[in-house]
């Protein structure tokens, strides 16, 4: 039998979270595989070479010294929910749950809170009914669905939440909120963490096993942690760039698993559609952008450890400096003055919402972003701006997570 060739499009990626250091079982085809971009995979070798400096009695160098190095694996994936019409529960999660968790984005499930009349409001806030949690930071990053009243159908995101149930919102309303009914849909949020000790790290930044199948061959990686960068374009789905580092656990011949349960529905696009609320807001004003990105500004490294296969250990997530970049069309100073915001150190919210179908919607909220740079861009025959802003944590939320940015699937 001749040696068969490998087809580049016949690939699959599975990722599952490890319960402990010894939990290295392969991802389950029924639950753990994800849809990834064909051109978004980068696989690093676990080996490199170091040239010998030994004298050999010849001008020809001696044998190369093969040494181990950290094993890396990266992929890009379109962001989608569990499926149109799906209701999230504590066990029904978004498809990228494990990948996000292994990037230090700790998950939190929030059960639905039924619509109830707000008790007070302003143009940028609403005081919610007693059926909502009375815990500071409990609802940050989640959508608030308004029904009835002048703003029925609007879906602002919550950028701040007090123990008195006052929700600060991502939108600016024309008049003070007074008669609206407000609800929270069942959702999963993901936010970065800063674990204080080893026990917290196991919960906040769990490790993962990654399986990469390529037409009859399996590459396995264990003890992986990663970093996440997000990006998107108008009228297109959002993309997550996942970059992992861990321990290479071997290459072997293995048949492609059956992936009947793989979530293959279309991801939502960045477009308002029939929504009542604008979907891209900066400082509570709509932005006519072409592209956006949120670079976590983090690094993931694997330190030397001789007690592993090639001498490098588990991936470790470093410090984050999350930077948001958007490219809106230029406006008059009266509408937006980024230079003045930079000069004053202004702190403003920013938010993005994708999709209109329950179960396949997601949103990104940066409750506080400090404008840090601006410049001119050209979009065909129109003038644009490139704005950069650093996302800053306003302290821990109710679940001990950082609040620099929050992903929500609802």
Short mmCIF file of C-alpha atoms in Angstrom, two decimals:
data_model
loop_
_atom_site.label_atom_id
_atom_site.label_comp_id
_atom_site.label_asym_id
_atom_site.label_seq_id
_atom_site.Cartn_x
_atom_site.Cartn_y
_atom_site.Cartn_z
CA UNK A 1 0.00 0.00 0.00
CA UNK A 2 1.35 3.42 -0.93
CA UNK A 3 1.73 6.13 1.67
CA UNK A 4 -1.50 8.21 1.41
CA UNK A 5 -1.39 11.96 1.08
CA UNK A 6 -3.12 14.21 3.59
CA UNK A 7 -5.92 16.55 2.53
CA UNK A 8 -5.47 20.00 4.02
CA UNK A 9 -9.20 20.67 4.43
CA UNK A 10 -9.95 17.41 6.27
CA UNK A 11 -9.14 18.64 9.77
CA UNK A 12 -10.84 18.89 13.15
CA UNK A 13 -9.96 20.49 16.50
CA UNK A 14 -11.24 19.44 19.92
CA UNK A 15 -10.52 21.12 23.23
CA UNK A 16 -11.53 20.06 26.75
CA UNK A 17 -10.65 21.42 30.17
CA UNK A 18 -8.45 19.34 32.47
CA UNK A 19 -9.75 18.52 35.94
CA UNK A 20 -6.19 18.23 37.28
CA UNK A 21 -2.58 17.76 36.13
CA UNK A 22 -3.14 14.08 35.35
CA UNK A 23 -6.38 14.46 33.39
CA UNK A 24 -5.05 14.17 29.84
CA UNK A 25 -7.85 12.22 28.10
CA UNK A 26 -8.65 13.28 24.55
CA UNK A 27 -11.56 15.63 23.89
CA UNK A 28 -14.92 13.90 23.42
CA UNK A 29 -16.24 14.06 19.81
CA UNK A 30 -19.80 14.35 21.18
CA UNK A 31 -19.16 17.50 23.21
CA UNK A 32 -15.68 19.02 22.83
CA UNK A 33 -15.06 19.77 19.15
CA UNK A 34 -15.34 23.25 17.67
CA UNK A 35 -15.60 24.84 14.24
CA UNK A 36 -12.38 26.65 13.28
CA UNK A 37 -11.09 28.58 10.26
CA UNK A 38 -9.18 26.40 7.78
CA UNK A 39 -6.51 29.05 7.25
CA UNK A 40 -6.26 29.98 10.92
CA UNK A 41 -4.27 27.05 12.31
CA UNK A 42 -0.62 27.42 13.32
CA UNK A 43 1.17 24.44 14.82
CA UNK A 44 4.57 24.96 16.45
CA UNK A 45 7.17 22.19 16.65
CA UNK A 46 8.15 20.91 20.11
CA UNK A 47 11.77 20.77 18.96
CA UNK A 48 14.39 23.16 17.68
CA UNK A 49 18.15 22.90 17.13
CA UNK A 50 21.18 24.49 18.68
CA UNK A 51 24.39 24.39 16.71
CA UNK A 52 27.30 22.66 18.38
CA UNK A 53 30.38 24.76 19.18
CA UNK A 54 32.64 21.76 19.62
CA UNK A 55 36.00 21.44 17.88
CA UNK A 56 35.96 18.45 15.51
CA UNK A 57 39.36 18.68 13.80
CA UNK A 58 37.52 19.96 10.74
CA UNK A 59 35.89 23.15 9.52
CA UNK A 60 32.64 21.17 9.33
CA UNK A 61 30.47 21.66 12.38
CA UNK A 62 29.51 18.71 14.52
CA UNK A 63 26.04 17.23 14.79
CA UNK A 64 23.23 19.64 15.55
CA UNK A 65 21.95 19.53 19.12
CA UNK A 66 18.20 18.87 19.07
CA UNK A 67 16.54 20.59 22.04
CA UNK A 68 12.99 20.95 23.26
CA UNK A 69 10.92 24.09 23.20
CA UNK A 70 7.47 25.17 24.27
CA UNK A 71 4.73 23.60 22.15
CA UNK A 72 2.33 26.11 20.62
CA UNK A 73 -0.98 25.73 18.85
CA UNK A 74 -3.12 28.56 17.50
CA UNK A 75 -6.41 28.78 15.66
CA UNK A 76 -9.06 31.28 14.65
CA UNK A 77 -12.77 30.68 15.15
CA UNK A 78 -15.95 32.56 14.34
CA UNK A 79 -17.93 33.52 17.42
CA UNK A 80 -21.38 31.93 17.59
CA UNK A 81 -23.89 31.00 20.24
CA UNK A 82 -25.23 27.57 21.13
CA UNK A 83 -27.83 27.88 18.37
CA UNK A 84 -30.85 29.91 17.25
CA UNK A 85 -33.66 29.41 19.73
CA UNK A 86 -31.47 27.61 22.27
CA UNK A 87 -31.98 28.62 25.90
CA UNK A 88 -28.80 28.71 27.94
CA UNK A 89 -28.69 26.78 31.21
CA UNK A 90 -25.94 25.89 33.66
CA UNK A 91 -25.10 22.96 31.36
CA UNK A 92 -25.97 24.43 27.92
CA UNK A 93 -22.93 26.55 27.07
CA UNK A 94 -21.50 28.42 24.07
CA UNK A 95 -19.41 26.25 21.69
CA UNK A 96 -16.12 28.00 22.59
CA UNK A 97 -16.62 27.60 26.36
CA UNK A 98 -13.49 25.48 26.92
CA UNK A 99 -11.27 27.59 24.65
CA UNK A 100 -12.34 30.82 26.35
CA UNK A 101 -11.88 29.30 29.82
CA UNK A 102 -8.36 28.07 29.01
CA UNK A 103 -7.53 31.65 27.96
CA UNK A 104 -8.26 32.82 31.50
CA UNK A 105 -11.79 34.02 30.69
CA UNK A 106 -13.72 32.55 33.59
CA UNK A 107 -17.31 31.65 32.79
CA UNK A 108 -20.38 32.61 34.79
CA UNK A 109 -23.95 31.50 34.13
CA UNK A 110 -26.81 33.88 34.86
CA UNK A 111 -30.36 32.53 34.88
CA UNK A 112 -33.05 34.64 33.25
CA UNK A 113 -34.71 37.36 35.33
CA UNK A 114 -38.29 37.98 34.23
CA UNK A 115 -39.43 41.40 33.07
CA UNK A 116 -40.37 43.79 35.86
CA UNK A 117 -40.96 47.53 35.99
CA UNK A 118 -37.94 49.66 36.77
CA UNK A 119 -38.32 51.81 39.88
CA UNK A 120 -36.32 54.83 38.71
CA UNK A 121 -34.10 55.88 35.84
CA UNK A 122 -32.08 58.49 34.00
CA UNK A 123 -30.84 58.87 30.43
CA UNK A 124 -28.01 56.40 31.13
CA UNK A 125 -29.20 54.23 34.05
CA UNK A 126 -32.09 52.22 35.42
CA UNK A 127 -32.92 51.12 38.94
CA UNK A 128 -34.16 47.56 38.67
CA UNK A 129 -36.89 45.76 40.58
CA UNK A 130 -36.33 43.66 43.71
CA UNK A 131 -36.35 40.47 41.63
CA UNK A 132 -32.89 41.41 40.35
CA UNK A 133 -29.77 40.62 42.43
CA UNK A 134 -28.79 43.10 45.14
CA UNK A 135 -25.05 42.44 44.71
CA UNK A 136 -22.58 44.97 43.32
CA UNK A 137 -21.12 43.91 39.99
CA UNK A 138 -23.53 41.00 39.52
CA UNK A 139 -24.84 41.97 36.08
CA UNK A 140 -21.92 43.82 34.45
CA UNK A 141 -21.56 42.98 30.77
CA UNK A 142 -25.07 41.52 30.44
CA UNK A 143 -27.88 42.80 28.19
CA UNK A 144 -30.95 44.47 29.64
CA UNK A 145 -34.05 43.85 27.53
CA UNK A 146 -36.64 46.61 27.66
CA UNK A 147 -40.29 45.86 26.99
CA UNK A 148 -43.17 48.34 27.11
CA UNK A 149 -42.64 52.05 27.56
CA UNK A 150 -41.00 54.54 25.22
CA UNK A 151 -37.90 52.39 24.74
CA UNK A 152 -39.52 49.01 24.20
CA UNK A 153 -37.25 46.74 22.20
CA UNK A 154 -33.98 48.47 23.14
CA UNK A 155 -31.19 46.20 24.45
CA UNK A 156 -28.48 48.21 26.19
CA UNK A 157 -25.55 46.46 27.85
CA UNK A 158 -24.85 46.94 31.55
CA UNK A 159 -21.54 48.73 32.18
CA UNK A 160 -21.92 49.07 35.96
CA UNK A 161 -24.15 47.63 38.67
CA UNK A 162 -24.56 48.55 42.35
CA UNK A 163 -25.92 46.73 45.37
CA UNK A 164 -28.87 49.12 45.14
CA UNK A 165 -29.74 47.51 41.77
CA UNK A 166 -28.76 50.59 39.76
CA UNK A 167 -27.62 49.48 36.30
CA UNK A 168 -25.46 51.92 34.35
CA UNK A 169 -26.08 51.39 30.64
CA UNK A 170 -24.06 51.50 27.42
CA UNK A 171 -26.64 53.66 25.64
CA UNK A 172 -27.75 57.25 26.07
CA UNK A 173 -31.54 57.57 25.96
CA UNK A 174 -33.31 60.71 24.74
CA UNK A 175 -35.33 60.99 27.93
CA UNK A 176 -35.04 59.51 31.40
CA UNK A 177 -36.13 55.91 31.71
CA UNK A 178 -39.39 55.77 33.66
CA UNK A 179 -42.02 53.31 32.45
CA UNK A 180 -39.93 50.48 30.98
CA UNK A 181 -40.13 46.85 31.96
CA UNK A 182 -36.65 45.29 32.09
CA UNK A 183 -35.48 41.68 31.89
CA UNK A 184 -32.22 39.73 31.79
CA UNK A 185 -32.07 36.77 29.38
CA UNK A 186 -30.31 33.57 30.45
CA UNK A 187 -26.67 34.04 29.50
CA UNK A 188 -23.04 33.05 29.94
CA UNK A 189 -20.41 35.75 30.52
CA UNK A 190 -16.64 35.40 30.22
CA UNK A 191 -14.18 37.80 31.83
CA UNK A 192 -10.46 37.81 32.56
CA UNK A 193 -9.05 36.85 35.91
CA UNK A 194 -6.06 37.62 38.14
CA UNK A 195 -5.72 34.52 40.36
CA UNK A 196 -4.08 35.22 43.71
CA UNK A 197 -2.79 31.71 44.41
CA UNK A 198 -2.47 28.19 42.99
CA UNK A 199 -5.98 27.19 44.02
CA UNK A 200 -7.49 30.24 42.34
CA UNK A 201 -5.42 29.62 39.21
CA UNK A 202 -6.90 26.14 38.83
CA UNK A 203 -10.38 27.68 38.78
CA UNK A 204 -9.71 30.98 37.03
CA UNK A 205 -7.19 29.76 34.43
CA UNK A 206 -7.76 26.03 33.88
CA UNK A 207 -5.56 24.02 31.54
CA UNK A 208 -6.84 22.21 28.48
CA UNK A 209 -6.12 19.24 26.25
CA UNK A 210 -6.16 20.05 22.53
CA UNK A 211 -6.55 17.41 19.81
CA UNK A 212 -5.75 18.35 16.22
CA UNK A 213 -6.80 15.74 13.67
CA UNK A 214 -5.51 16.04 10.10
CA UNK A 215 -6.70 13.34 7.71
CA UNK A 216 -5.51 10.26 9.58
CA UNK A 217 -2.99 11.90 11.93
CA UNK A 218 -3.53 13.18 15.48
CA UNK A 219 -1.44 15.87 17.20
CA UNK A 220 -2.09 16.03 20.93
CA UNK A 221 -1.24 18.87 23.31
CA UNK A 222 -1.82 18.91 27.07
CA UNK A 223 -1.56 21.46 29.91
CA UNK A 224 -2.48 24.28 27.52
CA UNK A 225 -3.33 27.83 28.44
CA UNK A 226 -3.78 30.63 25.95
CA UNK A 227 -4.50 34.23 25.13
CA UNK A 228 -7.44 35.58 23.16
CA UNK A 229 -7.61 38.43 20.67
CA UNK A 230 -10.94 39.51 19.15
CA UNK A 231 -11.67 41.26 15.89
CA UNK A 232 -14.53 41.99 13.55
CA UNK A 233 -15.81 43.86 10.51
CA UNK A 234 -19.12 45.47 9.73
CA UNK A 235 -21.71 43.03 8.36
CA UNK A 236 -19.46 40.03 9.11
CA UNK A 237 -19.08 37.62 12.03
CA UNK A 238 -16.67 38.29 14.87
CA UNK A 239 -13.44 36.28 15.03
CA UNK A 240 -11.53 34.99 18.04
CA UNK A 241 -7.80 34.38 17.69
CA UNK A 242 -6.71 31.72 20.23
CA UNK A 243 -2.98 31.22 20.89
CA UNK A 244 -2.08 28.34 23.22
CA UNK A 245 1.13 27.09 24.77
CA UNK A 246 1.49 23.75 26.53
CA UNK A 247 3.13 20.32 26.38
CA UNK A 248 3.35 18.32 23.16
CA UNK A 249 1.93 14.86 23.92
CA UNK A 250 2.65 13.08 20.66
CA UNK A 251 1.78 12.54 17.04
CA UNK A 252 0.03 9.33 16.02
CA UNK A 253 -2.10 7.79 13.30
CA UNK A 254 -5.77 8.15 14.18
CA UNK A 255 -8.99 8.14 12.19
CA UNK A 256 -11.06 11.31 12.05
CA UNK A 257 -13.73 11.09 14.78
CA UNK A 258 -17.43 11.30 13.94
CA UNK A 259 -18.56 14.85 14.71
CA UNK A 260 -22.34 14.64 14.35
CA UNK A 261 -22.84 17.02 17.30
CA UNK A 262 -20.57 19.79 15.95
CA UNK A 263 -22.24 23.22 16.07
CA UNK A 264 -22.31 24.34 12.43
CA UNK A 265 -25.06 26.98 12.37
CA UNK A 266 -24.12 30.37 10.91
CA UNK A 267 -22.59 32.85 13.37
CA UNK A 268 -24.25 36.27 13.73
CA UNK A 269 -22.98 39.31 11.84
CA UNK A 270 -22.20 42.81 13.08
CA UNK A 271 -25.27 44.60 11.75
CA UNK A 272 -28.22 46.26 13.44
CA UNK A 273 -30.87 44.62 11.28
CA UNK A 274 -34.29 45.08 12.84
CA UNK A 275 -32.89 45.89 16.30
CA UNK A 276 -34.03 49.06 18.06
CA UNK A 277 -30.57 49.63 19.57
CA UNK A 278 -27.36 50.54 17.77
CA UNK A 279 -24.83 47.71 17.82
CA UNK A 280 -21.51 49.61 18.00
CA UNK A 281 -21.21 52.33 20.63
CA UNK A 282 -18.25 54.34 21.93
CA UNK A 283 -18.91 56.85 24.70
CA UNK A 284 -22.61 55.93 24.23
CA UNK A 285 -22.57 57.22 20.64
CA UNK A 286 -22.92 55.05 17.52
CA UNK A 287 -19.76 54.51 15.45
CA UNK A 288 -19.73 53.96 11.68
CA UNK A 289 -16.82 51.52 11.72
CA UNK A 290 -15.37 49.18 9.16
CA UNK A 291 -13.22 47.14 11.57
CA UNK A 292 -12.60 46.73 15.28
CA UNK A 293 -10.28 44.67 17.46
CA UNK A 294 -9.62 43.99 21.12
CA UNK A 295 -6.07 42.82 21.66
CA UNK A 296 -5.69 41.35 25.14
CA UNK A 297 -2.05 42.43 25.20
CA UNK A 298 -1.21 39.29 27.14
CA UNK A 299 1.47 36.65 26.68
CA UNK A 300 1.43 32.94 27.34
CA UNK A 301 4.67 31.10 27.99
CA UNK A 302 5.79 27.62 29.01
CA UNK A 303 8.65 27.60 31.48
CA UNK A 304 11.47 25.07 31.45
CA UNK A 305 10.64 21.84 33.28
CA UNK A 306 12.90 18.80 32.78
CA UNK A 307 10.21 16.49 34.20
CA UNK A 308 8.21 16.70 30.97
CA UNK A 309 8.63 15.07 27.57
CA UNK A 310 10.74 17.81 25.95
CA UNK A 311 11.69 19.91 28.99
CA UNK A 312 8.94 22.55 28.98
CA UNK A 313 5.87 22.68 31.20
CA UNK A 314 2.32 24.03 31.23
CA UNK A 315 1.37 27.32 29.65
CA UNK A 316 1.24 30.34 31.97
CA UNK A 317 -0.74 33.51 31.25
CA UNK A 318 1.05 36.81 31.89
CA UNK A 319 0.00 40.40 32.46
CA UNK A 320 -2.73 41.85 30.22
CA UNK A 321 -2.89 45.29 28.63
CA UNK A 322 -6.13 45.12 26.63
CA UNK A 323 -6.34 47.67 23.83
CA UNK A 324 -9.46 48.39 21.79
CA UNK A 325 -9.02 49.70 18.24
CA UNK A 326 -11.84 51.07 16.06
CA UNK A 327 -11.86 52.93 12.74
CA UNK A 328 -14.99 55.10 12.55
CA UNK A 329 -15.59 57.66 9.83
CA UNK A 330 -14.36 61.11 10.81
CA UNK A 331 -16.89 63.56 12.26
CA UNK A 332 -17.09 67.18 13.33
CA UNK A 333 -15.53 68.07 16.67
CA UNK A 334 -19.03 68.82 17.98
CA UNK A 335 -19.92 65.14 17.49
CA UNK A 336 -16.69 63.47 18.62
CA UNK A 337 -13.44 65.00 19.87
CA UNK A 338 -11.01 62.17 20.56
CA UNK A 339 -8.05 64.51 21.04
CA UNK A 340 -9.90 66.25 23.88
CA UNK A 341 -10.70 62.85 25.41
CA UNK A 342 -7.04 61.86 25.25
CA UNK A 343 -5.94 65.16 26.78
CA UNK A 344 -8.39 64.87 29.67
CA UNK A 345 -7.89 61.15 30.29
CA UNK A 346 -11.61 60.60 29.73
CA UNK A 347 -12.98 57.18 30.65
CA UNK A 348 -15.80 56.02 28.40
CA UNK A 349 -17.73 52.77 27.79
CA UNK A 350 -17.62 50.85 24.52
CA UNK A 351 -19.79 47.97 23.37
CA UNK A 352 -20.49 45.65 20.43
CA UNK A 353 -23.56 43.46 19.91
CA UNK A 354 -23.87 40.64 17.37
CA UNK A 355 -27.09 38.95 16.32
CA UNK A 356 -30.80 39.20 17.00
CA UNK A 357 -31.78 35.53 17.56
CA UNK A 358 -31.91 34.30 21.14
CA UNK A 359 -29.32 31.58 21.67
CA UNK A 360 -27.11 32.89 18.85
CA UNK A 361 -26.40 36.40 20.12
CA UNK A 362 -23.25 37.69 21.77
CA UNK A 363 -21.89 41.00 22.99
CA UNK A 364 -18.61 42.54 24.09
CA UNK A 365 -18.54 45.26 26.74
CA UNK A 366 -15.60 47.36 27.89
CA UNK A 367 -17.17 49.31 30.79
CA UNK A 368 -14.24 51.74 31.02
CA UNK A 369 -11.90 52.55 28.15
CA UNK A 370 -9.34 55.36 28.16
CA UNK A 371 -8.72 56.91 24.76
CA UNK A 372 -4.98 56.74 24.13
CA UNK A 373 -4.36 57.41 20.44
CA UNK A 374 -5.92 58.64 17.21
CA UNK A 375 -4.90 59.10 13.61
CA UNK A 376 -6.30 59.56 10.14
CA UNK A 377 -7.31 56.68 7.92
CA UNK A 378 -8.75 56.44 4.42
CA UNK A 379 -11.82 54.34 3.61
CA UNK A 380 -12.18 54.50 -0.17
CA UNK A 381 -12.96 58.19 -0.77
CA UNK A 382 -13.94 58.93 2.84
CA UNK A 383 -11.84 60.14 5.77
CA UNK A 384 -11.73 57.98 8.85
CA UNK A 385 -10.13 57.93 12.27
CA UNK A 386 -8.25 55.14 13.96
CA UNK A 387 -8.95 55.31 17.67
CA UNK A 388 -7.13 53.23 20.26
CA UNK A 389 -8.33 52.99 23.83
CA UNK A 390 -7.03 50.92 26.73
CA UNK A 391 -9.66 48.88 28.54
CA UNK A 392 -9.30 49.35 32.29
CA UNK A 393 -10.72 47.22 35.07
CA UNK A 394 -13.09 49.02 37.44
CA UNK A 395 -12.42 46.39 40.09
CA UNK A 396 -13.74 42.87 40.53
CA UNK A 397 -17.26 41.89 39.62
CA UNK A 398 -19.51 39.90 41.95
CA UNK A 399 -17.71 36.70 40.92
CA UNK A 400 -14.12 37.87 41.48
CA UNK A 401 -13.37 38.52 37.80
CA UNK A 402 -11.69 41.57 36.28
CA UNK A 403 -13.99 44.01 34.49
CA UNK A 404 -11.76 45.34 31.70
CA UNK A 405 -13.85 43.46 29.12
CA UNK A 406 -16.75 41.01 29.27
CA UNK A 407 -18.01 38.64 26.59
CA UNK A 408 -21.66 37.63 26.90
CA UNK A 409 -23.57 34.95 24.99
CA UNK A 410 -27.35 35.22 25.40
#
